Short mmCIF file of C-alpha atoms and ligand atoms in Angstrom, two decimals:
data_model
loop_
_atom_site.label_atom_id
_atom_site.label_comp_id
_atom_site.label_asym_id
_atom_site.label_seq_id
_atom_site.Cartn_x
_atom_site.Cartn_y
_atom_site.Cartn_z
CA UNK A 1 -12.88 6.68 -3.69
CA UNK A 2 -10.43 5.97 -6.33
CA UNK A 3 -9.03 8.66 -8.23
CA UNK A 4 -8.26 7.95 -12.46
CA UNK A 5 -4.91 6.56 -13.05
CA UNK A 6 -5.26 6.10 -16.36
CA UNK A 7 -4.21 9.11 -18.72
CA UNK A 8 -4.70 11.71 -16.72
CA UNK A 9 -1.64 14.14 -14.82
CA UNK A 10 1.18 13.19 -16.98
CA UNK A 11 1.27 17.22 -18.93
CA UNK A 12 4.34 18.72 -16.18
CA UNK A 13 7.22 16.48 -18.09
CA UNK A 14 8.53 18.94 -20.93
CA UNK A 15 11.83 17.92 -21.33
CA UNK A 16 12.89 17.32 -25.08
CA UNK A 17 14.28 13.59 -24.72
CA UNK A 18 10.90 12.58 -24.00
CA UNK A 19 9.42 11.76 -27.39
CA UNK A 20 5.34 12.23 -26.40
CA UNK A 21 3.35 11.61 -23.10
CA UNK A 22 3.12 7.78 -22.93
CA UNK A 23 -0.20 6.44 -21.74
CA UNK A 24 -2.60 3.35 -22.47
CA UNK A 25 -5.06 3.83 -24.66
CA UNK A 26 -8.64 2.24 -24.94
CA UNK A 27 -7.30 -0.22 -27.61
CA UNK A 28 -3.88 -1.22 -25.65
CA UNK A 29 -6.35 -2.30 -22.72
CA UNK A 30 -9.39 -4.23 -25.12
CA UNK A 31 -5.65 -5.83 -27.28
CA UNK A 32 -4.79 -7.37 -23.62
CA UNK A 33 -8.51 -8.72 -23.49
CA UNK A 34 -8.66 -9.76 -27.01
CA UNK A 35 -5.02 -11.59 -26.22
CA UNK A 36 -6.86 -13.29 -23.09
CA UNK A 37 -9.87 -14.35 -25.02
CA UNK A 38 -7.64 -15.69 -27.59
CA UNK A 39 -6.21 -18.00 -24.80
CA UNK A 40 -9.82 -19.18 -23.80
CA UNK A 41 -11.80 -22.28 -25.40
CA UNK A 42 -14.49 -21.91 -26.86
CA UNK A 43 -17.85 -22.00 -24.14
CA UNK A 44 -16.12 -20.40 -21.38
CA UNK A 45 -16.12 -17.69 -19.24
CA UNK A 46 -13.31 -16.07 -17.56
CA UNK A 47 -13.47 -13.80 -13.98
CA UNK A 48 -11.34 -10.92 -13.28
CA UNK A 49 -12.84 -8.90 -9.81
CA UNK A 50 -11.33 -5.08 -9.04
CA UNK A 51 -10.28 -4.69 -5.53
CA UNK A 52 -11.60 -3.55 -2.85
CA UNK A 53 -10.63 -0.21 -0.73
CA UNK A 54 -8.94 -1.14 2.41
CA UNK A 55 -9.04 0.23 5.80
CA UNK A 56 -6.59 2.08 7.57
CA UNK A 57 -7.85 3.05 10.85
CA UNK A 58 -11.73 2.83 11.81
CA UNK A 59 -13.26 4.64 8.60
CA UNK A 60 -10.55 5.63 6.66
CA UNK A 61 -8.58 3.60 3.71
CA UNK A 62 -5.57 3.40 2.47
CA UNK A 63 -5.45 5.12 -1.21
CA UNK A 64 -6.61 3.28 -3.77
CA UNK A 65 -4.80 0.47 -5.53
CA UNK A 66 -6.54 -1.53 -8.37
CA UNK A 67 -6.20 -5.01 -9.02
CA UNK A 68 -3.35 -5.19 -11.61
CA UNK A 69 -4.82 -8.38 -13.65
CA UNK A 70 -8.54 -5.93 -13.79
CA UNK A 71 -6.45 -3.01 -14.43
CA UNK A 72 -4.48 -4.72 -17.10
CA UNK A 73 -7.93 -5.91 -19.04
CA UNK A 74 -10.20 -2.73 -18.33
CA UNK A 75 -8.00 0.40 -17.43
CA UNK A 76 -10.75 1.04 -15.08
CA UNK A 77 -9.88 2.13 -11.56
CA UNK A 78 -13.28 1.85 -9.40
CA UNK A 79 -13.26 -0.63 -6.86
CA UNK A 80 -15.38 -3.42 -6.25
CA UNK A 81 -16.18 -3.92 -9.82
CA UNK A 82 -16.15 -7.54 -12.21
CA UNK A 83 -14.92 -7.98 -15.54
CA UNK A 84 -16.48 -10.94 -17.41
CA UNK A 85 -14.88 -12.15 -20.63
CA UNK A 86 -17.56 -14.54 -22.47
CA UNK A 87 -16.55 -16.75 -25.29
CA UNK A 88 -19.98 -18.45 -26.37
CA UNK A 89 -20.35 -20.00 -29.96
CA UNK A 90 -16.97 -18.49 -31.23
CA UNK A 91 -18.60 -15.02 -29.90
CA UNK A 92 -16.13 -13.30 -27.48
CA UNK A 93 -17.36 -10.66 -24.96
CA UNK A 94 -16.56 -8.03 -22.41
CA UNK A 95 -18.88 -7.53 -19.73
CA UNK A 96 -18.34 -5.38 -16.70
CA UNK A 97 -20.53 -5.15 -13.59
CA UNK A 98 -19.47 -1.73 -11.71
CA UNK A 99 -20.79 0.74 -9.27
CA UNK A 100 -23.70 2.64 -9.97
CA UNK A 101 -24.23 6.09 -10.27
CA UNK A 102 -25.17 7.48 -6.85
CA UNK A 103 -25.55 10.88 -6.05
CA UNK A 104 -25.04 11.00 -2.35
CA UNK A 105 -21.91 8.64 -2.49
CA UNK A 106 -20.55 10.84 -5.37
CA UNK A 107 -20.75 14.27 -3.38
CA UNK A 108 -19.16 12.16 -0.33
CA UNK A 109 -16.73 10.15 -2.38
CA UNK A 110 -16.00 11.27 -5.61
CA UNK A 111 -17.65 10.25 -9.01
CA UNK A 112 -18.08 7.12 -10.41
CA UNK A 113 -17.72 6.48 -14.07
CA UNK A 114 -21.31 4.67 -14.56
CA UNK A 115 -22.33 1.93 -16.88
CA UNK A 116 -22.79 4.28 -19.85
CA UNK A 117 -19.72 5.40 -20.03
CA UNK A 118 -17.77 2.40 -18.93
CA UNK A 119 -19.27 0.91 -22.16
CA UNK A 120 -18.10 4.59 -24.24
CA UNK A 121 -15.00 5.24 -22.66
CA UNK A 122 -13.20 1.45 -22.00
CA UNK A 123 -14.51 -0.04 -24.97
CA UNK A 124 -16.61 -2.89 -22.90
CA UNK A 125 -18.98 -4.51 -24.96
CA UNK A 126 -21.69 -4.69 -22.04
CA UNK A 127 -22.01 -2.84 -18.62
CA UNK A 128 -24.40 -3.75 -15.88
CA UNK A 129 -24.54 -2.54 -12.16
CA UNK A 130 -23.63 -4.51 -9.60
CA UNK A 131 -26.70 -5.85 -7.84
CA UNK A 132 -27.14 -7.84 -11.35
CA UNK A 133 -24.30 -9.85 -11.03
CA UNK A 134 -25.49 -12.92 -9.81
CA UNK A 135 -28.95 -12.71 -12.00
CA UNK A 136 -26.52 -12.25 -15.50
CA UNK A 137 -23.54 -14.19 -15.13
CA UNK A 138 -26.00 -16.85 -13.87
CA UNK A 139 -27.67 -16.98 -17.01
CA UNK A 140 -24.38 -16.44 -19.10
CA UNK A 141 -22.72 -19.29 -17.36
CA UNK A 142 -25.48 -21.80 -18.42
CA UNK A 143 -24.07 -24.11 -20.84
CA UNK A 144 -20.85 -23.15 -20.79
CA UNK A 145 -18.02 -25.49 -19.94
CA UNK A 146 -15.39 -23.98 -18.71
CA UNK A 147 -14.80 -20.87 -15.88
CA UNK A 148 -11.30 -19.47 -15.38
CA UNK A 149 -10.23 -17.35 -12.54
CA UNK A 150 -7.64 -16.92 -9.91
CA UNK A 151 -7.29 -19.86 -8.22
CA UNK A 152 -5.22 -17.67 -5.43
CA UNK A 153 -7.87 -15.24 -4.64
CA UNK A 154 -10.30 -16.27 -1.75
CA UNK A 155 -13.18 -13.81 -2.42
CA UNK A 156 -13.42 -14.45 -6.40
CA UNK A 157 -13.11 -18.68 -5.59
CA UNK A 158 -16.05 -17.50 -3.26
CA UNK A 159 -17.87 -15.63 -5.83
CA UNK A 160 -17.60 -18.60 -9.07
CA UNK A 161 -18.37 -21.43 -6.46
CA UNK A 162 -21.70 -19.30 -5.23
CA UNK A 163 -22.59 -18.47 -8.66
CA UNK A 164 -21.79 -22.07 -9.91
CA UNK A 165 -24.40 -23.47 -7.23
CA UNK A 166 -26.72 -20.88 -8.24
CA UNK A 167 -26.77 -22.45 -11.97
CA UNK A 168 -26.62 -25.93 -10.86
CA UNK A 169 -29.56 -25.08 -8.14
CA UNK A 170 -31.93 -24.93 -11.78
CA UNK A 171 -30.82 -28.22 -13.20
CA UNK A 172 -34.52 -29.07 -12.96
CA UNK A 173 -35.55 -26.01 -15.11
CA UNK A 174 -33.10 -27.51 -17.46
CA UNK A 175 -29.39 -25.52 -16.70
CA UNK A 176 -26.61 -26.80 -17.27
CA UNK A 177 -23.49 -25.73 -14.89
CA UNK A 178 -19.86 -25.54 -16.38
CA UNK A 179 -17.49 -28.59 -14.62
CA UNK A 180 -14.08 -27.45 -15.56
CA UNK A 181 -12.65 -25.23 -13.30
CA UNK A 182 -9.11 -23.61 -14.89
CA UNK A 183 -6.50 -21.33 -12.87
CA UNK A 184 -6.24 -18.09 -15.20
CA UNK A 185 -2.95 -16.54 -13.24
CA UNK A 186 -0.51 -18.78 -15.53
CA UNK A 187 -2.75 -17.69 -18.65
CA UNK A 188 -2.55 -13.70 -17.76
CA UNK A 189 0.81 -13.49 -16.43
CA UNK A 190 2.21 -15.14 -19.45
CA UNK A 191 1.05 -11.83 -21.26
CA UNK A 192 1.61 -9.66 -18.88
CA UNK A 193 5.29 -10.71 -19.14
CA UNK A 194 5.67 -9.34 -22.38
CA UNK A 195 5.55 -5.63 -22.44
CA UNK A 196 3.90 -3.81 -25.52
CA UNK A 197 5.92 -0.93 -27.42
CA UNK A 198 3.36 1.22 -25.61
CA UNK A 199 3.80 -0.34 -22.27
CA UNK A 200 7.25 0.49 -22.40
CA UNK A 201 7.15 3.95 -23.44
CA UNK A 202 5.15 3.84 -19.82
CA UNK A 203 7.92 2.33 -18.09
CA UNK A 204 10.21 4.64 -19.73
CA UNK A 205 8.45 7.31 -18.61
CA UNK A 206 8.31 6.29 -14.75
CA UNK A 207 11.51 5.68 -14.71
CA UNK A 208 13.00 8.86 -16.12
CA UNK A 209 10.31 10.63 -13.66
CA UNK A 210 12.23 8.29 -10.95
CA UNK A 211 15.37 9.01 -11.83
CA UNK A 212 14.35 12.62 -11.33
CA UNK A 213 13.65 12.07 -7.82
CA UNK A 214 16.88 10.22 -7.08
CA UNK A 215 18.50 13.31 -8.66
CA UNK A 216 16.70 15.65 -6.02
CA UNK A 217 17.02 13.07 -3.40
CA UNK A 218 20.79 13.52 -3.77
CA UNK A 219 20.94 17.54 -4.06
CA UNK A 220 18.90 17.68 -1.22
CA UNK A 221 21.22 15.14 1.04
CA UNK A 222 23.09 16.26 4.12
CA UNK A 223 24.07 15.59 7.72
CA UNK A 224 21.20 16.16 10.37
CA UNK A 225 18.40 15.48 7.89
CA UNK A 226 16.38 12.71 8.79
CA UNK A 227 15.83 10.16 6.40
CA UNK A 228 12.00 11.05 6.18
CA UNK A 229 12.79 14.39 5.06
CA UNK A 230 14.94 12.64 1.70
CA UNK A 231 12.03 10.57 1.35
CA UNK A 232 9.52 13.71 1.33
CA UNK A 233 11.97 14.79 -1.22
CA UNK A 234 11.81 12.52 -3.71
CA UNK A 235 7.79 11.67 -3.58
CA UNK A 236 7.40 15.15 -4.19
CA UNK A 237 9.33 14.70 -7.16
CA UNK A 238 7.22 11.76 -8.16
CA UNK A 239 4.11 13.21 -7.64
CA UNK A 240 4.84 16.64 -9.42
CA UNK A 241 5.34 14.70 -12.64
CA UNK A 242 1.96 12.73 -12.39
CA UNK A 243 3.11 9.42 -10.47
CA UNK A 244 0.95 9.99 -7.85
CA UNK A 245 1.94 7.25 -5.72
CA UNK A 246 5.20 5.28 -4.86
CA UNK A 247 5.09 2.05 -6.60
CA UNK A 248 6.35 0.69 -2.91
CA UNK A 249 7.17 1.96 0.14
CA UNK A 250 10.56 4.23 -0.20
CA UNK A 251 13.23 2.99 1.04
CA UNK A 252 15.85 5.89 2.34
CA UNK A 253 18.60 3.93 4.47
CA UNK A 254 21.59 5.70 5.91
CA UNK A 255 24.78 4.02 7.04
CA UNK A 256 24.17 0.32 9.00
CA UNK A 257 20.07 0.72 7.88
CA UNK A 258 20.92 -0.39 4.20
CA UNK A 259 22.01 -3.23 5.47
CA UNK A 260 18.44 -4.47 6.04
CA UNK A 261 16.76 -4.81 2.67
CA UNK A 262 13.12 -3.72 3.12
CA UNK A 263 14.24 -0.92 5.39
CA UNK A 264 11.03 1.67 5.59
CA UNK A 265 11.43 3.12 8.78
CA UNK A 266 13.31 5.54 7.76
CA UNK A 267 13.49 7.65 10.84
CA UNK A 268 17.30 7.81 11.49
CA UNK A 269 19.14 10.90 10.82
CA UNK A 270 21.60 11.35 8.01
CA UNK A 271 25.33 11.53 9.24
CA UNK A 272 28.25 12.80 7.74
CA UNK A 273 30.74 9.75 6.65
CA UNK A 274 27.96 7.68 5.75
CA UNK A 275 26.53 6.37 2.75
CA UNK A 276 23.08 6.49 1.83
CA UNK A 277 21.22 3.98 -0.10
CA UNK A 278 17.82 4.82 -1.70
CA UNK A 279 15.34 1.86 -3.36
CA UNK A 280 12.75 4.14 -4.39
CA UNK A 281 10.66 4.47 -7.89
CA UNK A 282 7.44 5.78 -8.82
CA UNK A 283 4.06 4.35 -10.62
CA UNK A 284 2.40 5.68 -13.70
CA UNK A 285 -0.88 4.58 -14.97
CA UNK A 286 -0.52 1.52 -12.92
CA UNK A 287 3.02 0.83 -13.89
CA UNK A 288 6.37 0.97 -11.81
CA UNK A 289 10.08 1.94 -11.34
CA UNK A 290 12.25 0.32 -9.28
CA UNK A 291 15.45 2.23 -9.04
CA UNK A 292 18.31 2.04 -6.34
CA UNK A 293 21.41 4.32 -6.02
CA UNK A 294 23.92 4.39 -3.20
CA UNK A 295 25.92 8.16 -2.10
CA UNK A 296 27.86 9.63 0.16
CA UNK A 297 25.68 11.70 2.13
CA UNK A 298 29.06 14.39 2.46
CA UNK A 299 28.95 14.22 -1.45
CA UNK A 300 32.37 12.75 -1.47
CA UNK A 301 33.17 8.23 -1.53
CA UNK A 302 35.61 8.00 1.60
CA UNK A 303 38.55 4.86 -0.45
CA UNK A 304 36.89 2.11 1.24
CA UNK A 305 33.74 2.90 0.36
CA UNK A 306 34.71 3.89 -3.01
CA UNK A 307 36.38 0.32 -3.52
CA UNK A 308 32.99 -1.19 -2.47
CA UNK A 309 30.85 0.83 -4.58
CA UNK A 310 33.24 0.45 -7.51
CA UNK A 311 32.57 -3.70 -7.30
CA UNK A 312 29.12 -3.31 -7.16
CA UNK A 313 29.03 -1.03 -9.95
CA UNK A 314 31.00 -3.08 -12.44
CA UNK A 315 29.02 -6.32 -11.04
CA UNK A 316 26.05 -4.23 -12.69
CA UNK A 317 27.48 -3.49 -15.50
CA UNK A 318 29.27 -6.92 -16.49
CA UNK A 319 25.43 -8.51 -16.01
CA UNK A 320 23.72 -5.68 -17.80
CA UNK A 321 26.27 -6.28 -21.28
CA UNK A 322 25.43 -9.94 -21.04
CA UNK A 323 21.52 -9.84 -21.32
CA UNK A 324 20.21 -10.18 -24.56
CA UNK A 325 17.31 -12.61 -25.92
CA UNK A 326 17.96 -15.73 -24.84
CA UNK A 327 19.78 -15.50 -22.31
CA UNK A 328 18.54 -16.94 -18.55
CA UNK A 329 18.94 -15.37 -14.93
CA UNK A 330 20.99 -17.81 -14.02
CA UNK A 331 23.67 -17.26 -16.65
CA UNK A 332 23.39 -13.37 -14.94
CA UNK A 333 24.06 -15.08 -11.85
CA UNK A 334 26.78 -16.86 -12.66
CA UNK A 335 28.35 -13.20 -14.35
CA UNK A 336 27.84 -11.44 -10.65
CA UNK A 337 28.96 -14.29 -8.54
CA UNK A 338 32.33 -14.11 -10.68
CA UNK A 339 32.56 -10.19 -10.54
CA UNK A 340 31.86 -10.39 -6.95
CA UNK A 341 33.56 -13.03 -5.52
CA UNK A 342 36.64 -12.37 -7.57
CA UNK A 343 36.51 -8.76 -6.04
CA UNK A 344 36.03 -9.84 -2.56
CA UNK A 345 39.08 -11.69 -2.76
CA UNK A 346 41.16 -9.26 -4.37
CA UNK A 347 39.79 -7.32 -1.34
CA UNK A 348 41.34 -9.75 1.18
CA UNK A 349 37.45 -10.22 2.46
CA UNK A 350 37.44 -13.72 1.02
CA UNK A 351 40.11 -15.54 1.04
CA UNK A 352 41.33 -19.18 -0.28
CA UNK A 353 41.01 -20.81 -3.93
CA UNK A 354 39.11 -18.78 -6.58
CA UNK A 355 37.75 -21.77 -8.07
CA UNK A 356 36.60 -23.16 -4.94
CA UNK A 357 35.06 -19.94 -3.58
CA UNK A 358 33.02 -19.60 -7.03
CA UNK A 359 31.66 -22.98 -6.46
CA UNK A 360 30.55 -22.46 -3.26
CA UNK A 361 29.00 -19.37 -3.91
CA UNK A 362 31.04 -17.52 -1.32
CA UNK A 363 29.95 -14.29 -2.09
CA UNK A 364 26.43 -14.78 -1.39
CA UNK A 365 27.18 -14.17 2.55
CA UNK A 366 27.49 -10.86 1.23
CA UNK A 367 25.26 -10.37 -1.79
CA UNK A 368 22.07 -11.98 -0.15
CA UNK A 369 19.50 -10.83 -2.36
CA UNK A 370 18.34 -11.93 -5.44
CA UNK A 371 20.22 -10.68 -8.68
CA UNK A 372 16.91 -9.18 -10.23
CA UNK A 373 13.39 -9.82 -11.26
CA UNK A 374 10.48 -8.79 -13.76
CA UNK A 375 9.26 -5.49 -13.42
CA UNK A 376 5.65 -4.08 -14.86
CA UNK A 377 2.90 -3.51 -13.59
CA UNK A 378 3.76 -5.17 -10.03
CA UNK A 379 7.06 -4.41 -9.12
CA UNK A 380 7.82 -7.27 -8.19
CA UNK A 381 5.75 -8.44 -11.53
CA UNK A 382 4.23 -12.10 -12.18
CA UNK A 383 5.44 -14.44 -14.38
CA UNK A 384 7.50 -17.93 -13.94
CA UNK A 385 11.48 -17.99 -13.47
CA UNK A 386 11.14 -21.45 -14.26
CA UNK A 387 9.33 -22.80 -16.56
CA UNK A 388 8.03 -26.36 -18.65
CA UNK A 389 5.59 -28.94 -16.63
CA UNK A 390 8.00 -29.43 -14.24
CA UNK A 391 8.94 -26.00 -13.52
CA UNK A 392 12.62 -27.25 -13.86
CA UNK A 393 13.59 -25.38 -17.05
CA UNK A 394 15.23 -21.89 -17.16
CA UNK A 395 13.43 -19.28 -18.92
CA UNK A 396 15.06 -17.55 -21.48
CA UNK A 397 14.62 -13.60 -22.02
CA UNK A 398 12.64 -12.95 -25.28
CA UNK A 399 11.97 -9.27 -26.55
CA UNK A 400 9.71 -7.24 -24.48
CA UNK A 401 10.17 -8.78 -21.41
CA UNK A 402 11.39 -5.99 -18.27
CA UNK A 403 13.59 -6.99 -15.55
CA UNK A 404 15.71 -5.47 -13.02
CA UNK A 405 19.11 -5.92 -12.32
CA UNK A 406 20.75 -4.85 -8.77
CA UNK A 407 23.75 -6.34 -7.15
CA UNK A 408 24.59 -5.53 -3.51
CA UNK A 409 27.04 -5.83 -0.81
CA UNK A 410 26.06 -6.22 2.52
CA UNK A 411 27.76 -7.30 6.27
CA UNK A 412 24.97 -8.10 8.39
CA UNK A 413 25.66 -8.59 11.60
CA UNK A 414 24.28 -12.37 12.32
CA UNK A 415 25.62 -13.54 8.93
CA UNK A 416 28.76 -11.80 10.02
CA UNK A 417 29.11 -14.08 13.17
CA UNK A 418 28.04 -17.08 11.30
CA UNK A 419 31.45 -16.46 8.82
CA UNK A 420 33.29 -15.30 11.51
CA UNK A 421 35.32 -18.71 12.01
CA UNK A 422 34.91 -19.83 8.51
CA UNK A 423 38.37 -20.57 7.04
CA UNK A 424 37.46 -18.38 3.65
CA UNK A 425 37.27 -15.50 5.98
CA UNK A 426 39.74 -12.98 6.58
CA UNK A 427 37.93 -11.41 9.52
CA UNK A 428 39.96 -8.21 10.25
CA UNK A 429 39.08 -7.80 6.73
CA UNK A 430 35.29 -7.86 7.33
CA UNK A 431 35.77 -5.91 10.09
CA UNK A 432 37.70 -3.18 7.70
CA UNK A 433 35.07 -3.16 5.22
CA UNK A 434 32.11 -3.95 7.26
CA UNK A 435 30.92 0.05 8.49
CA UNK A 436 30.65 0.62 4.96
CA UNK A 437 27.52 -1.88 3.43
CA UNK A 438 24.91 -2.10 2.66
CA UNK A 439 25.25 -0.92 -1.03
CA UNK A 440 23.06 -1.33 -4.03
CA UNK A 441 22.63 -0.31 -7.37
CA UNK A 442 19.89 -1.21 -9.21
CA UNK A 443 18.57 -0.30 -12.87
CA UNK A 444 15.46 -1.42 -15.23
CA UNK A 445 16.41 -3.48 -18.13
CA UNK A 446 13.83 -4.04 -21.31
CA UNK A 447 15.08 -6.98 -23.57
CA UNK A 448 15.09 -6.30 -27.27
CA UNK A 449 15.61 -7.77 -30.44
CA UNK A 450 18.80 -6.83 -30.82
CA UNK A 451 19.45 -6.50 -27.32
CA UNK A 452 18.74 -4.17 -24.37
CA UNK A 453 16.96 -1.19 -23.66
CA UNK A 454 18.63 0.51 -20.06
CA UNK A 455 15.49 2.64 -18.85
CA UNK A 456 17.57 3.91 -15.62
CA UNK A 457 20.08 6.30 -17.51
N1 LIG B 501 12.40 -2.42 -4.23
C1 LIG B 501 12.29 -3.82 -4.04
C2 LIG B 501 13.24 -4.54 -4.88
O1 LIG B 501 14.23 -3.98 -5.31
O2 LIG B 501 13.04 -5.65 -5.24
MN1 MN B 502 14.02 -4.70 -7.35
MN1 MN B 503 14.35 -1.88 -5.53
#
């Protein structure tokens, strides 16, 4: 059974920079429904289902993780339940069908919140159990003209069509079935894009809890750990200051590992000349870090890998000074592509006309990653890149929108051989530099007014 993400757990972070405990309150959560209701016309409904627990292994599941559109509209963290927003006759309503109170599932699974109090507690206007679902929304959706719901999601698809049938099945006792079917992902992650003051102080909050971890994650560092043991390290860090879980799987890479970018094996054990390269950040109240740092496991940057780091660093920091409201991500790309491929070919690693290599891109054999992406609630978080009807023009950053921004350097081995007779290559270069990649450094950028707000300090 789910356990309460919502205020709960955040009381061990005393340090004085950290104006208040940031959490959602009831209001933040009914403000996002109001804003979605706002977005619906008039005689429509709107479907948002929680999700459902997921096996692991025979009868066990993996812990708990709510559906972050449901989250974002209820705060409520039970599986299996369905929020309803109604708009009928200018009227707008939140309805929420949940688990019921059950005493023998409550002493095996933990306790469930019940319709009482999911009505006190989350500010829903209405709160049935489940088994009246399809009686209810039945009678709700009679009339109405428009549904919206996730066009991407099988089981809710499943769960409008059956219910749609169900009203058009009476058409002889006079119903009448809504016909326009709209996709509410573009609606929702339009507003989840832009982050609330109190959203932020959230996200502020993870991250400086993440930040912590990479802090012990480094202290704790050294030859014949295993990288399993660094990663115990810092999701004890995360969890001792309330963010329960990872907000993905940690990634603790040591030496040739960081060159592959989801590396979550982590099984390898530390060595001493090597670098280590950590992607790890926690989640609080739903929302998530997304932090990378690169070491020296020794403590100490051997000079090559020094010079490497050093590049990536100032690619980070020449693309952090540039964002600012209206700015795009490809105007950030264009910023690390010079920073990078300039400094490969300082390095001797590229080689050839400068003008030429930025054209081509040359660096990407090396940075092969995207240069950063939103960050909320997912961490990899919805919302276009491109926008207009033909998804051809670049979106501009506006004020409380969150992104990351992490530049690497990498020399993996097949793109490696693919350069290796390429005339821009100096390959005894490569060769030089290539024990010492992958390297990343990655930080969580809010855009304000008057220009950014660097959450990974
Ligand atoms: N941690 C995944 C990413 O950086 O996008
Ligand atoms: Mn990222
Ligand atoms: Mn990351």
């Amino acid at each position: 059974m789910a356990s309460t993400i919502g205020t709960a757990q955040l009381m061990t972070i005393t340090d004085e920079t950290l104006p208040g405990l940031a959490c959602l309150s009831t209001d933040d959560f009914k403000n996002h429904r109001d804003n979605f209701l706002a977005k619906m016309a008039n005689n429509s409904m709107a479907f948002f289902p929680a999700a459902h627990e997921v096996t692991r292994s025979n009868d066990t599941e993996f812990s708990f993780c709510q559906n972050k559109n449901f989250y974002y509209l209820t705060g409520f963290n039970e599986p299996d339940a369905l929020l309803v927003l109604l708009k009928k006759d200018h009227v707008e309503q939140a309805i929420l069908f949940s688990l019921p109170k059950d005493k023998n599932q409550e002493v095996w699974h933990g306790r469930r919140v019940g319709q009482e109090k999911a009505c006190q507690e989350y500010g829903i206007d209405q709160c049935f159990i489940l088994d009246e679902k399809s009686e209810r929304i039945t009678q709700y959706l009679n009339g109405l003209t428009q549904v919206y719901f996730a066009f991407n999601d099988a089981n809710i698809r499943q769960t409008v069509f059956d219910l749609l049938a169900q009203v058009s099945a009476k058409s002889r006792q006079g119903f009448k079935v809504p016909t326009t079917l709209v996709d509410a992902n573009p609606i929702i992650d339009e507003l989840r894009l832009i982050k609330s003051e109190n959203e932020i102080a959230l996200m502020r909050q993870v991250n400086y809890i993440s930040c912590l971890a990479h802090k012990r994650a480094m202290q704790k560092a050294r030859a014949g750990l295993f990288e399993y043991q660094i990663e115990n390290e810092i999701l004890h860090e995360f969890t001792y200051h309330g963010a329960r879980h990872a907000a993905y799987a940690t990634i603790v890479a040591s030496g040739d590992n960081a060159n592959i970018l989801h590396y979550t094996n982590n099984d390898n054990k530390l060595k001493n000349n090597d670098l280590l390269l950590i992607d790890a950040g926690g989640e609080l109240a739903g929302y998530a870090a997304d932090i990378t740092r690169t070491f020296p496991i020794n403590g100490k940057f051997t000079q090559p890998q020094k010079i490497l780091y050093q590049l990536v660093l100032d690619a980070k920091m020449k693309v952090i000074a540039a964002i600012k409201p209206g700015v795009t991500f490809a105007k950030l790309n264009e910023i690390a592509n010079e920073c990078l491929t300039k400094g490969l070919l300082e390095l001797g690693i590229l080689s050839g006309d400068l003008a030429h290599l930025l054209q081509e891109k040359a660096c990407k054999k090396y940075f092969i990653h995207g240069l950063g992406h939103w960050l909320g609630l997912d961490v990899h978080d919805v919302g276009d890149y491109q926008i207009g009807a033909e998804k051809t023009q670049l979106r501009q950053f506006a004020a409380g929108m969150v992104l990351t921004i992490e530049p690497g350097l990498y020399f993996v081995p097949m793109l490696m051989k693919e350069i290796s007779g390429h005339k821009d290559v100096n390959w005894d270069k490569v060769a030089e530099f290539q024990p010492y990649g992958g390297i990343r450094i990655e930080d969580n950028i809010v855009v304000k007014q008057g220009g950014i707000e660097n959450l990974t300090r």
